[in-house]
Amino acid sequence: MDTKVELELMRAMSNPKNYLQKSNFLIIGAGIIGLSIAKRLREKYPDKSITIIEKESKVALHASGRNSGVLHAGFYYTTDSLKAKFTRDGNAMMKSFCENQGIDINYSQKVVIAQSEEELETLFELEKRGKINGVDVSIITQDELSDIEPNAKTYKYALYSPSTATINPKEVTEKLAELLANDGVRFEFDCSYKEYIGEDIISTTKGEFKADVIINTAGLYADKIAHDFDVGKRYTIIPFKGVYLKYSKDDKPIKRNIYPVPNLKNPFLGVHYTITQDNTIKIGPTAIPAFWRENYKGFENFNISEMFSILGYEAKLFLTNSFGFRDLAFEEFKKYSKSYLVSLANGMVNKIDKDGFDSWSKAGIRAQLLDRDTLELVQDFVVESKGGSVHILNAVSPAFTCSFAFASWVVDEYISRKI
């Protein structure tokens, strides 16, 4: 890291300031979405000031540094969704960024396999969606699958996605932050949001900040901040914990990402094989209901008020079985068993050493938006604005893939109109 960046980061982590700090754009949260929006703002408004506040001591400590790193192709999503709009272009933009910055990409591709006659209808629906969305995707036969991924096992047909790839999300996020700091974006780390005071002013642990436009990209806490601005009152975040099992043996029994046909009624893609940027094989993730927002491990970051609130919503979902939550919860908690998780993945391949899956990855938390009126999970991006504020309320998977394309849309459609 060069001297200018070091000085910027040191200055950002200096003693708290109690006086009002002003900027044209103030971004709350230094995850991939906040940083991508800052990138687009700097490109479009090179002379305007940008400040990013982050409650942690550095970037990528939450979802942006804990996700799978898969760059999705864009065939899961209906053509009228924002995800369909941004995944294909976001995939290409993220690959271009990584190539230009010397960040390794694993062009690992993906196959989606079927396990029964009933799943073939969904498999062909995914191909249809992909074609409509302009994605390079095709139905292949068992023989063609054997040439692409010899170890994958399917029923009659599979779906092939050559544009799926994997990167190291932590490396990408850190590089983007470094570039932004070099380009004059001001970072304030260890700076937690406290409240919205009014008149485009927020209070933080480092004093008060005022901006022409305040942009809320706070991830797990985006809903709570939005509510302070009287925005998004019908929504709340329900956290889901995702962990993977890693394969530790030296052989490489698969070379492509292998996914099952998903249940299109919920936003989770099911247990699958992921080939990471460094060629590590993982199976997962889980989608286990978490009990507080940063419920990564044991009682780490325990928050009793969050627990009671979240358990209240989860109890409603359990009793009503909205979107199949009760069935999902029972199924997901079983995945705490390594043997059970491995058994689910084992059916997708011809042969693999089950004993090779022996260590858990670092847990991640999916900040999933719940509509409190309908008790349904919101499956697409949600952005709302009021006055001088813009709130990214739902930036769920594939948000990392979409980030650059999504950020450009947010800036052009929401932020620029407030300048």
mmCIF file with all atom_site columns, N, CA, C and O in Angstrom, residues 271 286 288-289 327-344 360:
data_model
loop_
_atom_site.group_PDB
_atom_site.id
_atom_site.type_symbol
_atom_site.label_atom_id
_atom_site.label_alt_id
_atom_site.label_comp_id
_atom_site.label_asym_id
_atom_site.label_entity_id
_atom_site.label_seq_id
_atom_site.pdbx_PDB_ins_code
_atom_site.Cartn_x
_atom_site.Cartn_y
_atom_site.Cartn_z
_atom_site.occupancy
_atom_site.B_iso_or_equiv
_atom_site.pdbx_formal_charge
_atom_site.auth_seq_id
_atom_site.auth_comp_id
_atom_site.auth_asym_id
_atom_site.auth_atom_id
_atom_site.pdbx_PDB_model_num
ATOM 1  N N  . VAL A 1 271 ? -27.542 -26.730 -1.388 1.00 0.00 ? 271 VAL A N  1
ATOM 2  C CA . VAL A 1 271 ? -26.157 -27.160 -1.171 1.00 0.00 ? 271 VAL A CA 1
ATOM 3  C C  . VAL A 1 271 ? -25.509 -27.480 -2.512 1.00 0.00 ? 271 VAL A C  1
ATOM 4  O O  . VAL A 1 271 ? -26.075 -28.208 -3.339 1.00 0.00 ? 271 VAL A O  1
ATOM 5  N N  . THR A 1 286 ? -24.999 -23.414 4.121  1.00 0.00 ? 286 THR A N  1
ATOM 6  C CA . THR A 1 286 ? -26.223 -23.519 4.888  1.00 0.00 ? 286 THR A CA 1
ATOM 7  C C  . THR A 1 286 ? -27.009 -22.209 4.755  1.00 0.00 ? 286 THR A C  1
ATOM 8  O O  . THR A 1 286 ? -26.483 -21.195 4.286  1.00 0.00 ? 286 THR A O  1
ATOM 9  N N  . ILE A 1 288 ? -29.073 -21.166 7.621  1.00 0.00 ? 288 ILE A N  1
ATOM 10 C CA . ILE A 1 288 ? -29.625 -21.400 8.954  1.00 0.00 ? 288 ILE A CA 1
ATOM 11 C C  . ILE A 1 288 ? -30.133 -20.080 9.552  1.00 0.00 ? 288 ILE A C  1
ATOM 12 O O  . ILE A 1 288 ? -29.387 -19.092 9.582  1.00 0.00 ? 288 ILE A O  1
ATOM 13 N N  . PRO A 1 289 ? -31.386 -20.029 9.992  1.00 0.00 ? 289 PRO A N  1
ATOM 14 C CA . PRO A 1 289 ? -31.869 -18.800 10.645 1.00 0.00 ? 289 PRO A CA 1
ATOM 15 C C  . PRO A 1 289 ? -30.969 -18.417 11.822 1.00 0.00 ? 289 PRO A C  1
ATOM 16 O O  . PRO A 1 289 ? -30.702 -19.231 12.706 1.00 0.00 ? 289 PRO A O  1
ATOM 17 N N  . ASP A 1 327 ? -40.347 -25.689 7.285  1.00 0.00 ? 327 ASP A N  1
ATOM 18 C CA . ASP A 1 327 ? -39.637 -26.799 6.637  1.00 0.00 ? 327 ASP A CA 1
ATOM 19 C C  . ASP A 1 327 ? -38.166 -26.430 6.393  1.00 0.00 ? 327 ASP A C  1
ATOM 20 O O  . ASP A 1 327 ? -37.261 -27.240 6.580  1.00 0.00 ? 327 ASP A O  1
ATOM 21 N N  . LEU A 1 328 ? -37.960 -25.175 5.977  1.00 0.00 ? 328 LEU A N  1
ATOM 22 C CA . LEU A 1 328 ? -36.600 -24.699 5.732  1.00 0.00 ? 328 LEU A CA 1
ATOM 23 C C  . LEU A 1 328 ? -35.775 -24.739 7.013  1.00 0.00 ? 328 LEU A C  1
ATOM 24 O O  . LEU A 1 328 ? -34.630 -25.193 7.017  1.00 0.00 ? 328 LEU A O  1
ATOM 25 N N  . ALA A 1 329 ? -36.356 -24.274 8.116  1.00 0.00 ? 329 ALA A N  1
ATOM 26 C CA . ALA A 1 329 ? -35.629 -24.235 9.390  1.00 0.00 ? 329 ALA A CA 1
ATOM 27 C C  . ALA A 1 329 ? -35.221 -25.633 9.831  1.00 0.00 ? 329 ALA A C  1
ATOM 28 O O  . ALA A 1 329 ? -34.064 -25.867 10.221 1.00 0.00 ? 329 ALA A O  1
ATOM 29 N N  . PHE A 1 330 ? -36.163 -26.593 9.782  1.00 0.00 ? 330 PHE A N  1
ATOM 30 C CA . PHE A 1 330 ? -35.833 -27.965 10.169 1.00 0.00 ? 330 PHE A CA 1
ATOM 31 C C  . PHE A 1 330 ? -34.708 -28.523 9.293  1.00 0.00 ? 330 PHE A C  1
ATOM 32 O O  . PHE A 1 330 ? -33.766 -29.155 9.776  1.00 0.00 ? 330 PHE A O  1
ATOM 33 N N  . GLU A 1 331 ? -34.815 -28.279 7.993  1.00 0.00 ? 331 GLU A N  1
ATOM 34 C CA . GLU A 1 331 ? -33.814 -28.794 7.055  1.00 0.00 ? 331 GLU A CA 1
ATOM 35 C C  . GLU A 1 331 ? -32.453 -28.154 7.294  1.00 0.00 ? 331 GLU A C  1
ATOM 36 O O  . GLU A 1 331 ? -31.412 -28.835 7.310  1.00 0.00 ? 331 GLU A O  1
ATOM 37 N N  . GLU A 1 332 ? -32.441 -26.838 7.489  1.00 0.00 ? 332 GLU A N  1
ATOM 38 C CA . GLU A 1 332 ? -31.158 -26.139 7.605  1.00 0.00 ? 332 GLU A CA 1
ATOM 39 C C  . GLU A 1 332 ? -30.431 -26.479 8.908  1.00 0.00 ? 332 GLU A C  1
ATOM 40 O O  . GLU A 1 332 ? -29.210 -26.608 8.914  1.00 0.00 ? 332 GLU A O  1
ATOM 41 N N  . PHE A 1 333 ? -31.144 -26.619 10.010 1.00 0.00 ? 333 PHE A N  1
ATOM 42 C CA . PHE A 1 333 ? -30.464 -26.940 11.261 1.00 0.00 ? 333 PHE A CA 1
ATOM 43 C C  . PHE A 1 333 ? -29.809 -28.326 11.212 1.00 0.00 ? 333 PHE A C  1
ATOM 44 O O  . PHE A 1 333 ? -28.817 -28.573 11.883 1.00 0.00 ? 333 PHE A O  1
ATOM 45 N N  . LYS A 1 334 ? -30.348 -29.220 10.383 1.00 0.00 ? 334 LYS A N  1
ATOM 46 C CA . LYS A 1 334 ? -29.723 -30.537 10.217 1.00 0.00 ? 334 LYS A CA 1
ATOM 47 C C  . LYS A 1 334 ? -28.350 -30.427 9.561  1.00 0.00 ? 334 LYS A C  1
ATOM 48 O O  . LYS A 1 334 ? -27.511 -31.305 9.709  1.00 0.00 ? 334 LYS A O  1
ATOM 49 N N  . LYS A 1 335 ? -28.125 -29.312 8.855  1.00 0.00 ? 335 LYS A N  1
ATOM 50 C CA . LYS A 1 335 ? -26.860 -29.138 8.128  1.00 0.00 ? 335 LYS A CA 1
ATOM 51 C C  . LYS A 1 335 ? -25.702 -28.761 9.049  1.00 0.00 ? 335 LYS A C  1
ATOM 52 O O  . LYS A 1 335 ? -24.565 -28.642 8.590  1.00 0.00 ? 335 LYS A O  1
ATOM 53 N N  . TYR A 1 336 ? -25.984 -28.569 10.341 1.00 0.00 ? 336 TYR A N  1
ATOM 54 C CA . TYR A 1 336 ? -24.879 -28.441 11.293 1.00 0.00 ? 336 TYR A CA 1
ATOM 55 C C  . TYR A 1 336 ? -24.100 -29.755 11.401 1.00 0.00 ? 336 TYR A C  1
ATOM 56 O O  . TYR A 1 336 ? -22.970 -29.776 11.893 1.00 0.00 ? 336 TYR A O  1
ATOM 57 N N  . SER A 1 337 ? -24.697 -30.841 10.947 1.00 0.00 ? 337 SER A N  1
ATOM 58 C CA . SER A 1 337 ? -24.023 -32.143 10.922 1.00 0.00 ? 337 SER A CA 1
ATOM 59 C C  . SER A 1 337 ? -23.203 -32.265 9.643  1.00 0.00 ? 337 SER A C  1
ATOM 60 O O  . SER A 1 337 ? -23.748 -32.178 8.529  1.00 0.00 ? 337 SER A O  1
ATOM 61 N N  . LYS A 1 338 ? -21.895 -32.458 9.790  1.00 0.00 ? 338 LYS A N  1
ATOM 62 C CA . LYS A 1 338 ? -21.034 -32.610 8.617  1.00 0.00 ? 338 LYS A CA 1
ATOM 63 C C  . LYS A 1 338 ? -21.481 -33.776 7.748  1.00 0.00 ? 338 LYS A C  1
ATOM 64 O O  . LYS A 1 338 ? -21.522 -33.669 6.514  1.00 0.00 ? 338 LYS A O  1
ATOM 65 N N  . SER A 1 339 ? -21.811 -34.889 8.382  1.00 0.00 ? 339 SER A N  1
ATOM 66 C CA . SER A 1 339 ? -22.182 -36.075 7.611  1.00 0.00 ? 339 SER A CA 1
ATOM 67 C C  . SER A 1 339 ? -23.453 -35.837 6.804  1.00 0.00 ? 339 SER A C  1
ATOM 68 O O  . SER A 1 339 ? -23.572 -36.304 5.662  1.00 0.00 ? 339 SER A O  1
ATOM 69 N N  . TYR A 1 340 ? -24.388 -35.092 7.372  1.00 0.00 ? 340 TYR A N  1
ATOM 70 C CA . TYR A 1 340 ? -25.630 -34.812 6.649  1.00 0.00 ? 340 TYR A CA 1
ATOM 71 C C  . TYR A 1 340 ? -25.360 -33.886 5.466  1.00 0.00 ? 340 TYR A C  1
ATOM 72 O O  . TYR A 1 340 ? -25.874 -34.111 4.357  1.00 0.00 ? 340 TYR A O  1
ATOM 73 N N  . LEU A 1 341 ? -24.567 -32.848 5.681  1.00 0.00 ? 341 LEU A N  1
ATOM 74 C CA . LEU A 1 341 ? -24.239 -31.914 4.605  1.00 0.00 ? 341 LEU A CA 1
ATOM 75 C C  . LEU A 1 341 ? -23.517 -32.635 3.473  1.00 0.00 ? 341 LEU A C  1
ATOM 76 O O  . LEU A 1 341 ? -23.822 -32.437 2.292  1.00 0.00 ? 341 LEU A O  1
ATOM 77 N N  . VAL A 1 342 ? -22.579 -33.498 3.821  1.00 0.00 ? 342 VAL A N  1
ATOM 78 C CA . VAL A 1 342 ? -21.837 -34.258 2.812  1.00 0.00 ? 342 VAL A CA 1
ATOM 79 C C  . VAL A 1 342 ? -22.772 -35.188 2.044  1.00 0.00 ? 342 VAL A C  1
ATOM 80 O O  . VAL A 1 342 ? -22.653 -35.345 0.824  1.00 0.00 ? 342 VAL A O  1
ATOM 81 N N  . SER A 1 343 ? -23.729 -35.787 2.751  1.00 0.00 ? 343 SER A N  1
ATOM 82 C CA . SER A 1 343 ? -24.652 -36.711 2.082  1.00 0.00 ? 343 SER A CA 1
ATOM 83 C C  . SER A 1 343 ? -25.487 -35.997 1.029  1.00 0.00 ? 343 SER A C  1
ATOM 84 O O  . SER A 1 343 ? -25.809 -36.566 -0.021 1.00 0.00 ? 343 SER A O  1
ATOM 85 N N  . LEU A 1 344 ? -25.856 -34.732 1.283  1.00 0.00 ? 344 LEU A N  1
ATOM 86 C CA . LEU A 1 344 ? -26.616 -33.966 0.305  1.00 0.00 ? 344 LEU A CA 1
ATOM 87 C C  . LEU A 1 344 ? -25.792 -33.697 -0.951 1.00 0.00 ? 344 LEU A C  1
ATOM 88 O O  . LEU A 1 344 ? -26.308 -33.756 -2.073 1.00 0.00 ? 344 LEU A O  1
ATOM 89 N N  . TRP A 1 360 ? -14.813 -26.457 8.685  1.00 0.00 ? 360 TRP A N  1
ATOM 90 C CA . TRP A 1 360 ? -15.811 -25.439 8.353  1.00 0.00 ? 360 TRP A CA 1
ATOM 91 C C  . TRP A 1 360 ? -15.131 -24.143 7.906  1.00 0.00 ? 360 TRP A C  1
ATOM 92 O O  . TRP A 1 360 ? -14.077 -23.771 8.419  1.00 0.00 ? 360 TRP A O  1
#
